[in-house]
Backbone as CSV, one residue per row, in Angstrom:
resi,resn,N_x,N_y,N_z,CA_x,CA_y,CA_z,C_x,C_y,C_z
1,UNK,72.727,99.933,72.885,72.053,101.340,74.106,72.139,102.366,73.895
2,UNK,70.325,102.566,73.648,69.588,103.560,73.349,68.623,104.381,74.264
3,UNK,68.266,105.636,73.855,67.785,106.892,74.533,66.755,105.850,75.585
4,UNK,66.130,104.951,74.986,64.873,103.953,75.390,65.660,103.371,76.526
5,UNK,66.471,102.966,76.463,66.728,102.357,77.925,67.567,102.845,78.582
6,UNK,68.116,104.616,78.332,68.483,105.451,79.809,66.915,105.919,80.269
7,UNK,65.802,106.690,79.586,64.863,107.268,80.312,64.541,106.009,80.653
8,UNK,64.157,104.404,80.921,64.178,103.592,81.520,64.594,103.716,83.158
9,UNK,66.229,103.714,82.982,66.779,103.824,83.857,66.540,105.196,84.671
10,UNK,66.282,105.762,84.079,66.006,107.081,85.300,64.342,106.851,85.942
11,UNK,64.252,106.375,85.347,62.496,105.622,86.043,62.674,105.376,87.607
12,UNK,64.050,104.236,87.465,64.518,103.654,88.389,64.561,104.220,89.126
13,UNK,65.549,105.202,89.065,65.946,106.037,90.418,65.624,107.782,90.537
14,UNK,66.224,107.358,91.974,65.852,109.010,92.096,67.102,110.622,92.097
15,UNK,67.994,109.403,91.972,69.015,111.111,91.839,69.131,111.747,89.792
16,UNK,70.013,112.063,90.061,69.906,112.612,88.478,71.087,111.891,87.832
17,UNK,70.267,111.037,86.137,70.899,109.858,85.471,71.916,110.641,84.088
18,UNK,72.647,111.091,83.889,73.352,111.868,83.079,73.676,110.994,81.798
19,UNK,73.541,111.934,80.580,73.955,110.719,79.492,74.961,111.734,78.882
20,UNK,75.507,111.174,77.730,76.179,112.282,77.439,75.047,113.374,76.399
21,UNK,74.173,113.152,75.891,73.622,114.347,75.623,72.997,115.152,75.920
22,UNK,73.176,115.025,77.541,72.516,116.576,78.587,74.065,117.514,79.100
23,UNK,72.807,118.383,79.285,73.710,119.373,79.223,74.805,119.126,80.798
24,UNK,74.755,117.977,81.464,75.575,117.804,83.019,76.390,117.607,82.643
25,UNK,76.161,116.705,81.103,77.286,115.201,81.497,79.116,115.102,81.071
26,UNK,79.399,117.223,81.098,80.945,117.155,81.160,81.452,117.102,82.248
27,UNK,80.534,117.664,83.641,81.162,118.277,84.716,80.736,116.523,85.692
28,UNK,79.146,115.808,84.844,78.991,114.671,85.276,80.712,113.179,85.284
29,UNK,81.190,113.265,84.121,81.678,113.068,84.163,83.464,113.181,84.149
30,UNK,83.708,114.199,84.457,85.004,114.459,85.359,84.983,114.358,86.742
31,UNK,86.546,113.531,86.457,86.916,113.537,88.242,88.271,114.227,88.126
32,UNK,88.757,113.843,89.180,89.503,114.875,90.150,90.488,114.780,89.744
33,UNK,91.269,114.092,89.023,92.878,114.214,88.328,92.479,114.657,86.955
34,UNK,92.568,115.550,85.713,92.576,116.073,84.915,93.366,114.975,84.024
35,UNK,94.225,114.413,84.408,94.655,113.327,83.066,93.634,112.400,82.585
36,UNK,92.728,111.744,83.091,91.897,110.864,83.137,90.515,111.145,82.432
37,UNK,90.391,111.653,81.210,89.040,111.995,80.478,88.708,110.303,79.545
38,UNK,87.579,110.195,80.528,87.143,108.891,80.140,85.404,109.457,80.118
39,UNK,84.773,108.661,79.269,83.610,108.389,78.053,82.991,107.880,78.760
40,UNK,82.124,107.811,79.898,81.334,106.625,80.376,79.578,106.878,79.257
41,UNK,78.976,106.017,79.703,77.914,105.741,78.856,76.481,106.313,79.143
42,UNK,76.512,106.499,80.243,75.908,107.116,81.545,76.453,107.470,83.212
43,UNK,76.735,108.060,83.431,76.563,108.255,84.920,75.239,108.667,85.886
44,UNK,74.776,107.757,87.134,73.693,107.367,87.603,74.047,108.021,89.667
45,UNK,73.762,109.728,89.305,74.171,110.454,90.588,73.487,109.539,91.643
46,UNK,73.716,108.841,92.608,73.156,107.796,93.440,72.316,108.727,94.535
47,UNK,71.452,108.925,95.126,70.982,109.599,95.832,70.886,108.254,97.002
48,UNK,70.501,107.218,97.336,70.316,106.005,97.905,70.394,104.895,97.283
49,UNK,69.927,104.132,98.503,70.925,102.907,98.485,70.485,101.748,97.356
50,UNK,68.614,102.575,96.320,68.570,101.883,95.733,68.643,101.691,94.169
51,UNK,69.560,103.283,94.381,69.772,103.967,93.117,71.446,103.262,92.306
52,UNK,71.672,102.928,93.931,73.064,102.047,93.820,72.516,100.773,92.551
53,UNK,71.803,99.955,93.043,71.583,99.187,93.018,70.789,98.719,91.538
54,UNK,70.128,100.124,91.407,69.303,100.088,90.188,71.036,100.431,89.232
55,UNK,71.513,101.132,89.214,72.856,101.188,88.857,73.811,99.720,88.322
56,UNK,73.952,99.410,89.549,74.634,97.919,89.001,73.307,97.173,88.403
57,UNK,71.994,96.941,88.253,71.480,96.207,87.691,71.423,96.776,86.214
58,UNK,71.783,97.629,86.225,71.746,98.852,84.272,72.841,97.738,83.811
59,UNK,73.697,98.218,84.488,75.215,97.982,84.006,74.873,95.825,83.259
60,UNK,74.591,95.365,84.451,74.836,94.089,84.359,73.705,93.626,83.120
61,UNK,72.674,94.096,83.375,71.632,94.078,82.143,72.115,94.135,80.156
62,UNK,72.743,95.540,80.341,73.451,96.109,79.512,74.744,95.432,79.589
63,UNK,75.303,94.563,80.039,76.739,94.063,79.552,77.407,95.504,79.689
64,UNK,77.166,96.708,80.516,78.151,97.098,80.413,79.501,96.881,81.778
65,UNK,80.700,97.394,81.188,81.236,98.236,82.483,80.629,99.065,83.582
66,UNK,81.781,98.691,84.619,80.477,99.866,85.626,81.659,99.980,86.672
67,UNK,81.518,101.540,86.501,82.617,102.198,87.395,81.904,102.642,88.710
68,UNK,82.478,102.310,90.691,82.227,103.500,91.407,83.101,104.249,92.209
69,UNK,82.441,105.674,91.824,82.629,106.560,91.831,82.566,107.152,93.645
70,UNK,83.206,107.123,95.030,83.533,107.768,96.187,83.253,109.307,95.594
71,UNK,84.550,109.038,97.086,84.065,110.600,97.028,85.405,111.151,95.985
72,UNK,85.379,110.378,95.101,85.889,111.216,93.859,87.587,111.426,93.446
73,UNK,88.294,110.847,94.073,89.845,111.130,94.739,90.791,110.478,93.938
74,UNK,90.416,109.152,92.750,91.261,108.019,92.557,92.377,108.543,91.888
75,UNK,93.172,109.061,92.294,94.595,109.121,91.293,94.132,108.389,89.864
76,UNK,94.419,107.107,89.664,94.339,106.244,89.117,92.880,106.230,87.453
77,UNK,92.171,106.910,88.351,90.590,107.075,87.721,90.423,106.108,87.146
78,UNK,90.187,104.786,88.806,89.254,104.088,89.012,88.039,104.338,89.052
79,UNK,86.869,105.414,89.286,86.087,105.656,89.919,85.144,106.636,88.740
80,UNK,85.405,106.118,87.498,85.076,106.043,86.083,85.840,105.294,84.786
81,UNK,85.218,104.888,83.855,85.029,104.391,82.336,84.760,104.180,81.650
82,UNK,85.864,104.378,80.027,84.929,104.878,78.402,83.472,103.246,78.303
83,UNK,83.026,104.466,78.124,80.862,103.336,78.146,81.030,102.723,78.206
84,UNK,80.510,102.692,79.871,80.552,101.742,80.767,78.892,102.734,81.856
85,UNK,78.364,101.762,82.984,77.756,102.771,83.613,78.834,103.461,85.023
86,UNK,78.891,104.185,84.982,79.403,105.264,86.139,78.286,105.013,87.314
87,UNK,78.453,104.859,88.742,77.693,104.961,90.122,78.412,105.915,91.236
88,UNK,77.804,107.526,91.031,78.201,108.436,91.463,78.327,107.917,93.045
89,UNK,78.559,107.882,93.921,78.276,108.312,95.169,78.396,109.962,95.861
90,UNK,79.309,109.976,95.152,79.439,111.531,95.972,78.277,112.490,96.558
91,UNK,77.203,112.083,95.860,75.825,112.266,96.625,75.111,111.993,97.922
92,UNK,75.664,110.908,98.219,75.454,109.794,99.620,76.720,109.849,100.728
93,UNK,76.454,111.377,101.604,77.691,111.247,102.346,77.341,110.564,104.109
94,UNK,76.373,110.619,103.998,75.640,110.767,105.071,76.685,109.745,107.016
95,UNK,76.676,110.395,107.600,77.715,109.161,108.708,76.945,109.622,109.745
96,UNK,76.069,107.949,110.203,75.924,107.816,111.916,76.172,108.129,112.565
97,UNK,76.793,108.429,113.645,77.646,107.348,114.904,76.957,107.589,116.609
98,UNK,77.876,105.943,115.943,76.657,104.985,118.455,77.690,105.638,118.038
99,UNK,77.413,107.020,120.018,78.754,106.867,120.813,78.595,106.277,121.685
100,UNK,77.393,105.451,122.213,77.911,104.203,123.273,78.693,103.299,122.847
101,UNK,78.937,103.085,121.606,79.779,101.932,121.273,81.025,102.058,120.361
102,UNK,80.436,103.532,120.074,81.942,104.110,119.514,82.470,103.606,118.444
103,UNK,81.656,103.807,117.524,81.050,103.148,115.904,80.626,104.437,115.496
104,UNK,81.649,104.248,114.067,80.143,105.034,112.957,80.201,104.443,111.665
105,UNK,79.611,105.069,110.963,78.670,104.139,109.960,78.943,105.142,108.617
106,UNK,79.582,104.513,107.389,79.074,105.940,106.080,79.253,105.419,104.919
107,UNK,78.309,106.437,104.899,77.605,106.132,103.780,78.436,105.734,102.288
108,UNK,78.955,105.626,101.216,80.009,105.453,99.982,80.087,105.961,99.738
109,UNK,80.272,107.362,99.555,80.011,108.656,99.061,80.699,109.723,100.165
110,UNK,80.769,109.400,101.721,81.353,109.736,102.228,82.588,110.588,102.298
111,UNK,83.376,111.532,103.108,85.618,111.252,103.112,85.354,111.788,103.741
112,UNK,86.525,111.751,104.826,87.229,111.526,105.629,87.509,113.127,106.418
113,UNK,86.508,114.361,105.775,85.870,115.167,106.360,84.152,115.190,107.020
114,UNK,84.245,114.431,106.032,82.436,114.283,106.745,82.820,113.359,108.076
115,UNK,83.038,112.353,107.983,83.782,111.626,109.426,83.850,112.547,110.497
116,UNK,84.873,112.881,110.205,85.436,114.127,111.270,84.471,115.086,111.602
117,UNK,83.945,115.457,111.276,82.800,116.269,111.714,81.674,115.480,112.759
118,UNK,81.172,114.236,111.827,80.471,113.835,112.387,80.800,112.753,114.047
119,UNK,81.582,112.800,114.464,82.859,112.309,115.077,83.462,112.669,116.400
120,UNK,83.461,114.043,115.689,84.264,115.193,116.526,83.238,115.767,117.429
121,UNK,82.385,116.029,117.200,81.285,115.787,118.638,81.170,115.065,119.934
122,UNK,81.672,113.724,119.214,81.261,112.341,120.441,83.091,112.462,120.331
123,UNK,83.720,113.209,120.817,85.629,112.949,121.161,86.202,112.259,121.008
124,UNK,85.555,111.326,119.607,85.475,109.934,118.431,86.354,110.382,117.512
125,UNK,87.460,110.004,117.291,88.314,109.928,115.838,89.012,108.816,115.907
126,UNK,89.165,108.645,114.183,90.022,107.187,113.599,91.103,107.523,113.262
127,UNK,92.315,107.199,112.900,92.753,106.957,111.352,92.276,106.680,110.175
128,UNK,93.026,107.149,109.731,92.808,107.073,108.114,93.327,108.370,107.183
129,UNK,92.619,108.761,105.945,93.319,109.939,105.124,93.608,111.129,106.096
130,UNK,94.535,111.589,105.571,95.013,113.099,106.382,94.756,114.041,105.316
131,UNK,94.298,113.829,104.119,92.492,114.827,103.318,91.901,114.938,103.774
132,UNK,90.756,115.912,104.083,89.721,115.852,104.285,88.963,115.681,102.887
133,UNK,89.585,115.359,101.966,88.627,115.413,100.474,88.462,114.174,100.177
134,UNK,89.232,113.551,100.875,89.757,111.812,100.095,87.797,110.855,100.621
135,UNK,87.930,110.113,99.366,86.734,109.104,100.212,87.247,108.182,101.250
136,UNK,86.117,107.852,101.911,86.683,107.227,102.260,86.867,105.577,102.139
137,UNK,86.063,105.182,101.310,85.549,103.741,100.945,86.677,103.356,99.898
138,UNK,87.153,104.322,98.954,88.080,104.373,98.396,89.985,104.195,98.857
139,UNK,89.893,104.403,99.531,91.347,104.852,100.922,90.973,102.992,101.672
140,UNK,89.776,103.279,102.435,89.922,101.404,102.516,89.696,100.239,102.176
141,UNK,89.444,100.717,100.499,89.781,99.555,99.911,91.407,99.403,99.540
142,UNK,91.298,101.357,98.851,92.810,100.311,98.706,94.058,100.180,99.665
143,UNK,93.476,100.406,100.870,94.401,99.761,102.082,94.139,98.444,102.106
144,UNK,93.149,98.270,101.823,93.308,96.586,102.282,93.012,95.508,101.114
145,UNK,93.414,96.230,99.518,93.818,96.067,99.032,95.495,95.434,98.951
146,UNK,95.849,96.692,98.824,97.680,96.648,98.860,97.988,95.509,100.044
147,UNK,97.238,95.949,101.482,97.869,95.234,102.526,97.309,93.894,101.889
148,UNK,96.079,93.325,101.691,96.321,92.072,100.869,97.897,90.771,100.141
149,UNK,97.489,92.356,99.433,98.927,91.958,98.244,99.885,92.009,99.092
150,UNK,100.771,92.476,100.135,101.693,92.039,100.677,101.472,91.369,101.546
151,UNK,100.497,89.959,102.155,100.462,89.215,103.099,100.220,88.542,101.525
152,UNK,100.325,88.346,100.132,99.853,87.304,99.416,101.285,87.579,98.528
153,UNK,102.689,88.340,99.250,103.569,88.943,98.215,104.791,87.583,98.415
């Protein structure tokens, strides 16, 4: 995969596309756990759902591994990979609250702090992460995986 492919990806997304030769690469590839030191071929800082689709398509079209980074708190480093595509959702932190239905919808990069801030105004709350910077998606999927594993054990 060369510069031409990266340039074509840049044309398909609204957010930033960061490659190893870009000044922002070291920051874009970093995760919260400093013990994880992976070097993706490209980091797509997704701004919207269309960017997510473009990142997934790009990984598939180029036979590259895909890692999805939500809130960025993954201790084992699941939000990054070597020589693949990182779809960084941390810029997608919107939370929509439907007070009448007592529900909320969160974008892929939203954290528990984002959810709590949005629902507080309506007197709503939910169980979940106790650390406000933990991503909703990652913690929810990890909990679901643990539950499924326990059910199958």
